[in-house]
């Protein structure tokens, strides 16, 4: 397959990437046939997965609006993804134009496309880094230049730590980020779960191994442990649509069919 102009050199065109599969589920244009094949294979086993990804994006919007309403206008979005509809800086700056956002992702296309659309926006920055390298992220010049570490910062880890295996200590990653931001900051998390899920979800999850970054479904207890040292804001750690829905009508009859748990903790 020929490399499209928007894909940086060095991309493995024969291996799906989690960022591009997600982009495809959200209706984006930055994905390859290999990504679409994987997305369709997963969908055929567990049709709820596309809804879950869209519900995650809707949580992102509600979470950012909530955080700005709490007076937080600085965001460190780790595992930010390929820019699509309703990016963090758009939601935050609509609520408060002074909001500043640093996007961090390990995927070269997510980084290059973010840089392309944010070129010239002095209130945003893009960092190419792995979520596991917290010290590197917190010391990054772009992060230090844009964010004021004397004021609360919202750290977003939405749909990213399920790509980090237990052996790389996801709770330790959150703890380091928590310790790196001032009191009054927030940590927002979304992670896929096996809680309340039918067996085909567990089977479909195995397909994610094709990307080279398999997904790790986690229990409520494991995810609550990631909020250590923070105070969970209402309604706590819940299936995505149950987290402060815009309207009760937005909550599905079976919110557990969105196989991910979401929560926000105050540091
Ligand atoms: C499902 S997308 C979520 C995007 C966005 N946070 C959202 O909620 O809409 C997951 C993103 O995490 C990124 N990612 C996966 N593992 C990562 C890691 N170890 N460090 C940084 N980013 C990672 C992927 O490249 C992808 O862009």
Short mmCIF file of C-alpha atoms and ligand atoms in Angstrom, two decimals:
data_model
loop_
_atom_site.label_atom_id
_atom_site.label_comp_id
_atom_site.label_asym_id
_atom_site.label_seq_id
_atom_site.Cartn_x
_atom_site.Cartn_y
_atom_site.Cartn_z
CA UNK A 1 0.00 0.00 0.00
CA UNK A 2 1.23 3.50 -0.83
CA UNK A 3 1.88 5.86 2.07
CA UNK A 4 -0.64 8.75 2.02
CA UNK A 5 0.78 12.28 2.32
CA UNK A 6 -0.62 12.71 5.88
CA UNK A 7 1.20 9.63 7.20
CA UNK A 8 4.75 10.29 8.44
CA UNK A 9 7.65 8.15 7.20
CA UNK A 10 8.34 4.99 9.11
CA UNK A 11 4.69 4.02 9.70
CA UNK A 12 4.10 0.28 9.38
CA UNK A 13 1.31 0.25 6.80
CA UNK A 14 0.66 -3.46 7.33
CA UNK A 15 -0.10 -3.31 11.02
CA UNK A 16 -3.26 -1.74 12.48
CA UNK A 17 -2.84 0.97 15.12
CA UNK A 18 -5.17 1.59 18.05
CA UNK A 19 -5.26 5.34 17.25
CA UNK A 20 -6.34 4.75 13.64
CA UNK A 21 -8.89 2.05 14.57
CA UNK A 22 -10.44 4.53 17.01
CA UNK A 23 -10.38 7.23 14.33
CA UNK A 24 -12.27 4.88 12.01
CA UNK A 25 -14.92 4.12 14.65
CA UNK A 26 -15.43 7.86 15.15
CA UNK A 27 -15.90 8.41 11.40
CA UNK A 28 -12.47 9.95 10.80
CA UNK A 29 -10.38 9.76 7.63
CA UNK A 30 -6.95 8.93 9.10
CA UNK A 31 -7.02 5.16 8.89
CA UNK A 32 -5.90 2.43 6.49
CA UNK A 33 -7.64 -0.67 5.12
CA UNK A 34 -5.80 -2.77 7.71
CA UNK A 35 -7.33 -0.64 10.51
CA UNK A 36 -10.82 -0.84 9.02
CA UNK A 37 -10.56 -4.62 8.69
CA UNK A 38 -9.71 -4.93 12.38
CA UNK A 39 -12.49 -2.53 13.38
CA UNK A 40 -15.01 -4.52 11.36
CA UNK A 41 -13.78 -7.82 12.80
CA UNK A 42 -14.19 -6.46 16.34
CA UNK A 43 -17.62 -5.00 15.51
CA UNK A 44 -18.85 -8.27 14.10
CA UNK A 45 -18.07 -9.97 17.42
CA UNK A 46 -19.26 -7.23 19.73
CA UNK A 47 -21.39 -4.61 17.97
CA UNK A 48 -21.40 -2.31 21.00
CA UNK A 49 -17.77 -1.35 20.58
CA UNK A 50 -18.43 1.53 18.15
CA UNK A 51 -21.09 2.91 20.51
CA UNK A 52 -18.63 2.64 23.38
CA UNK A 53 -16.03 4.69 21.52
CA UNK A 54 -18.58 7.37 20.64
CA UNK A 55 -19.81 7.36 24.25
CA UNK A 56 -16.21 7.85 25.35
CA UNK A 57 -15.93 10.90 23.12
CA UNK A 58 -19.13 12.26 24.62
CA UNK A 59 -17.71 11.69 28.12
CA UNK A 60 -14.62 13.64 27.06
CA UNK A 61 -16.83 16.64 26.24
CA UNK A 62 -18.83 16.42 29.49
CA UNK A 63 -15.64 15.91 31.51
CA UNK A 64 -13.90 18.94 30.00
CA UNK A 65 -17.01 21.11 30.45
CA UNK A 66 -17.23 19.97 34.09
CA UNK A 67 -13.54 20.70 34.68
CA UNK A 68 -13.77 24.20 33.23
CA UNK A 69 -16.87 24.81 35.36
CA UNK A 70 -14.67 23.88 38.36
CA UNK A 71 -12.25 26.62 37.31
CA UNK A 72 -9.63 24.39 35.66
CA UNK A 73 -8.41 25.77 32.36
CA UNK A 74 -5.19 23.78 31.90
CA UNK A 75 -5.25 20.30 30.40
CA UNK A 76 -2.63 17.60 29.96
CA UNK A 77 -4.30 15.14 27.59
CA UNK A 78 -2.27 11.92 27.59
CA UNK A 79 -3.17 9.47 24.81
CA UNK A 80 -5.00 12.27 23.06
CA UNK A 81 -5.54 10.44 19.76
CA UNK A 82 -5.90 11.60 16.17
CA UNK A 83 -7.78 14.92 16.22
CA UNK A 84 -11.43 14.50 15.40
CA UNK A 85 -14.72 16.15 16.24
CA UNK A 86 -14.83 17.86 19.65
CA UNK A 87 -11.17 17.98 20.59
CA UNK A 88 -10.25 18.97 24.14
CA UNK A 89 -9.01 22.47 23.23
CA UNK A 90 -12.20 23.17 21.26
CA UNK A 91 -14.50 22.12 24.11
CA UNK A 92 -12.38 23.88 26.75
CA UNK A 93 -11.86 27.10 24.79
CA UNK A 94 -15.55 27.31 23.99
CA UNK A 95 -16.22 27.25 27.74
CA UNK A 96 -13.24 29.50 28.59
CA UNK A 97 -11.16 30.96 25.76
CA UNK A 98 -8.08 31.21 27.98
CA UNK A 99 -7.88 27.39 28.29
CA UNK A 100 -4.55 25.78 27.43
CA UNK A 101 -4.07 22.18 26.33
CA UNK A 102 -1.03 19.96 25.85
CA UNK A 103 -1.71 16.88 23.76
CA UNK A 104 0.50 13.84 24.29
CA UNK A 105 0.43 10.68 22.20
CA UNK A 106 2.77 7.88 21.21
CA UNK A 107 1.25 7.43 17.74
CA UNK A 108 3.16 9.33 15.01
CA UNK A 109 0.00 10.08 12.99
CA UNK A 110 -1.84 11.40 16.06
CA UNK A 111 1.15 13.68 16.74
CA UNK A 112 1.73 14.90 13.20
CA UNK A 113 -1.95 15.54 12.53
CA UNK A 114 -2.35 17.34 15.87
CA UNK A 115 0.65 19.53 15.01
CA UNK A 116 -0.80 20.27 11.57
CA UNK A 117 -4.19 21.44 12.82
CA UNK A 118 -2.81 23.30 15.83
CA UNK A 119 -0.06 25.11 13.97
CA UNK A 120 0.01 28.69 15.20
CA UNK A 121 -2.35 28.14 18.17
CA UNK A 122 -0.33 29.52 21.08
CA UNK A 123 -2.67 27.96 23.66
CA UNK A 124 -1.96 24.37 22.59
CA UNK A 125 1.10 22.16 22.26
CA UNK A 126 1.73 18.63 21.07
CA UNK A 127 4.23 16.21 22.58
CA UNK A 128 5.31 12.86 21.15
CA UNK A 129 5.75 10.65 24.21
CA UNK A 130 4.75 7.40 25.82
CA UNK A 131 2.38 7.61 28.80
CA UNK A 132 4.79 5.34 30.67
CA UNK A 133 7.47 8.04 30.56
CA UNK A 134 5.83 10.35 33.08
CA UNK A 135 9.07 12.05 34.13
CA UNK A 136 9.82 12.88 30.50
CA UNK A 137 6.30 14.24 29.94
CA UNK A 138 6.32 16.39 33.07
CA UNK A 139 9.79 17.76 32.26
CA UNK A 140 9.01 18.44 28.59
CA UNK A 141 9.68 22.06 27.63
CA UNK A 142 6.36 22.41 25.80
CA UNK A 143 4.51 21.16 28.89
CA UNK A 144 6.44 23.47 31.23
CA UNK A 145 6.12 26.47 28.91
CA UNK A 146 2.37 26.17 28.41
CA UNK A 147 1.10 24.89 31.76
CA UNK A 148 1.43 26.70 35.07
CA UNK A 149 2.31 24.12 37.71
CA UNK A 150 1.27 26.51 40.49
CA UNK A 151 -2.40 26.22 39.40
CA UNK A 152 -4.66 23.17 39.04
CA UNK A 153 -4.20 21.04 35.94
CA UNK A 154 -6.62 18.44 34.59
CA UNK A 155 -4.81 15.29 33.53
CA UNK A 156 -6.88 13.34 31.01
CA UNK A 157 -6.18 9.63 30.57
CA UNK A 158 -9.15 8.73 28.42
CA UNK A 159 -9.04 5.34 26.79
CA UNK A 160 -5.27 5.07 27.04
CA UNK A 161 -4.19 3.10 30.09
CA UNK A 162 -5.91 -0.03 28.82
CA UNK A 163 -3.04 -0.17 26.33
CA UNK A 164 -0.59 -0.34 29.22
CA UNK A 165 -0.08 -3.84 30.66
CA UNK A 166 -0.07 -4.51 34.40
CA UNK A 167 3.67 -5.17 34.14
CA UNK A 168 4.12 -1.46 33.31
CA UNK A 169 2.11 -0.47 36.40
CA UNK A 170 -0.74 1.75 35.14
CA UNK A 171 -1.66 2.73 38.72
CA UNK A 172 1.96 3.82 39.23
CA UNK A 173 1.72 6.00 36.09
CA UNK A 174 -1.38 7.73 37.45
CA UNK A 175 0.26 8.14 40.86
CA UNK A 176 3.31 9.83 39.31
CA UNK A 177 1.12 12.20 37.30
CA UNK A 178 -0.97 12.92 40.41
CA UNK A 179 2.16 13.72 42.40
CA UNK A 180 3.43 15.94 39.59
CA UNK A 181 0.44 18.30 39.56
CA UNK A 182 -0.63 20.73 42.30
CA UNK A 183 -3.39 20.11 44.85
CA UNK A 184 -6.79 20.94 43.41
CA UNK A 185 -5.86 19.30 40.10
CA UNK A 186 -7.98 16.53 38.60
CA UNK A 187 -7.37 13.12 37.04
CA UNK A 188 -9.97 11.87 34.54
CA UNK A 189 -9.85 8.23 33.49
CA UNK A 190 -11.65 5.90 31.11
CA UNK A 191 -10.67 2.24 30.84
CA UNK A 192 -12.42 -0.71 29.24
CA UNK A 193 -13.71 -3.28 31.69
CA UNK A 194 -14.73 -6.93 31.81
CA UNK A 195 -17.26 -6.10 34.54
CA UNK A 196 -20.84 -6.89 33.44
CA UNK A 197 -19.62 -7.87 29.97
CA UNK A 198 -20.74 -10.86 27.86
CA UNK A 199 -18.12 -13.48 26.87
CA UNK A 200 -17.80 -12.17 23.30
CA UNK A 201 -16.28 -8.94 24.62
CA UNK A 202 -13.45 -10.93 26.15
CA UNK A 203 -13.00 -12.78 22.84
CA UNK A 204 -13.09 -9.56 20.77
CA UNK A 205 -10.51 -8.01 23.08
CA UNK A 206 -8.04 -10.67 21.94
CA UNK A 207 -8.18 -9.22 18.40
CA UNK A 208 -6.58 -6.02 19.71
CA UNK A 209 -3.32 -8.01 19.89
CA UNK A 210 -2.99 -7.45 16.14
CA UNK A 211 -2.11 -3.81 16.80
CA UNK A 212 0.93 -4.66 18.88
CA UNK A 213 -0.68 -2.84 21.82
CA UNK A 214 -3.34 -5.27 23.10
CA UNK A 215 -6.15 -3.93 25.25
CA UNK A 216 -6.34 -4.82 28.94
CA UNK A 217 -9.84 -5.07 30.34
CA UNK A 218 -9.81 -4.14 34.03
CA UNK A 219 -12.04 -4.64 37.05
CA UNK A 220 -13.73 -1.86 38.98
CA UNK A 221 -11.40 -2.57 41.88
CA UNK A 222 -8.28 -2.25 39.72
CA UNK A 223 -9.54 1.03 38.30
CA UNK A 224 -10.51 2.42 41.69
CA UNK A 225 -6.91 1.75 42.74
CA UNK A 226 -5.79 4.11 39.96
CA UNK A 227 -7.65 6.92 41.75
CA UNK A 228 -5.61 6.48 44.95
CA UNK A 229 -4.79 9.83 46.51
CA UNK A 230 -7.71 11.57 44.83
CA UNK A 231 -11.30 12.17 45.86
CA UNK A 232 -13.72 10.80 43.28
CA UNK A 233 -16.30 13.40 42.27
CA UNK A 234 -19.94 12.34 41.94
CA UNK A 235 -21.14 9.95 40.59
CA UNK A 236 -17.86 8.06 41.09
CA UNK A 237 -16.54 5.38 38.75
CA UNK A 238 -19.43 4.37 36.48
CA UNK A 239 -20.27 3.02 33.04
CA UNK A 240 -19.66 5.93 30.67
CA UNK A 241 -23.22 7.16 29.95
CA UNK A 242 -23.96 7.34 33.68
CA UNK A 243 -21.28 9.99 34.30
CA UNK A 244 -23.24 13.27 34.56
CA UNK A 245 -25.35 12.78 31.40
CA UNK A 246 -26.59 15.95 29.70
CA UNK A 247 -30.08 14.53 30.07
CA UNK A 248 -31.48 11.38 31.73
CA UNK A 249 -32.74 10.51 28.24
CA UNK A 250 -29.12 10.08 27.12
CA UNK A 251 -28.64 7.13 29.45
CA UNK A 252 -29.14 3.86 27.63
CA UNK A 253 -31.46 1.19 29.07
CA UNK A 254 -28.36 -0.92 29.58
CA UNK A 255 -25.50 1.49 30.36
CA UNK A 256 -23.26 -1.51 31.07
CA UNK A 257 -23.28 -2.37 27.36
CA UNK A 258 -20.80 0.50 27.02
CA UNK A 259 -17.97 -1.66 28.26
CA UNK A 260 -15.86 1.01 29.89
CA UNK A 261 -15.77 2.76 33.25
CA UNK A 262 -15.23 6.50 33.61
CA UNK A 263 -14.44 8.70 36.58
CA UNK A 264 -12.81 11.93 37.71
CA UNK A 265 -10.80 12.31 40.90
CA UNK A 266 -9.72 15.55 42.60
CA UNK A 267 -6.13 15.59 43.79
C1 LIG B 1 -8.77 5.13 22.07
S1 LIG B 1 -7.70 6.48 21.69
C2 LIG B 1 -8.32 7.70 22.82
C3 LIG B 1 -8.16 9.11 22.31
C4 LIG B 1 -8.73 10.19 23.23
N1 LIG B 1 -8.06 10.19 24.51
C5 LIG B 1 -10.22 10.03 23.44
O1 LIG B 1 -10.61 9.61 24.54
O2 LIG B 1 -11.00 10.31 22.54
C6 LIG B 1 -6.22 5.94 22.52
C7 LIG B 1 -4.99 6.77 22.19
O3 LIG B 1 -3.97 6.40 23.13
C8 LIG B 1 -2.74 6.35 22.45
N2 LIG B 1 -1.83 5.50 23.21
C9 LIG B 1 -1.86 4.15 23.36
N3 LIG B 1 -0.86 3.75 24.15
C10 LIG B 1 -0.18 4.87 24.52
C11 LIG B 1 0.97 5.11 25.33
N4 LIG B 1 1.61 4.11 25.93
N5 LIG B 1 1.37 6.38 25.49
C12 LIG B 1 0.73 7.41 24.88
N6 LIG B 1 -0.35 7.25 24.09
C13 LIG B 1 -0.80 5.99 23.92
C14 LIG B 1 -3.08 5.81 21.08
O4 LIG B 1 -2.07 6.14 20.15
C15 LIG B 1 -4.40 6.49 20.82
O5 LIG B 1 -4.21 7.71 20.15
#
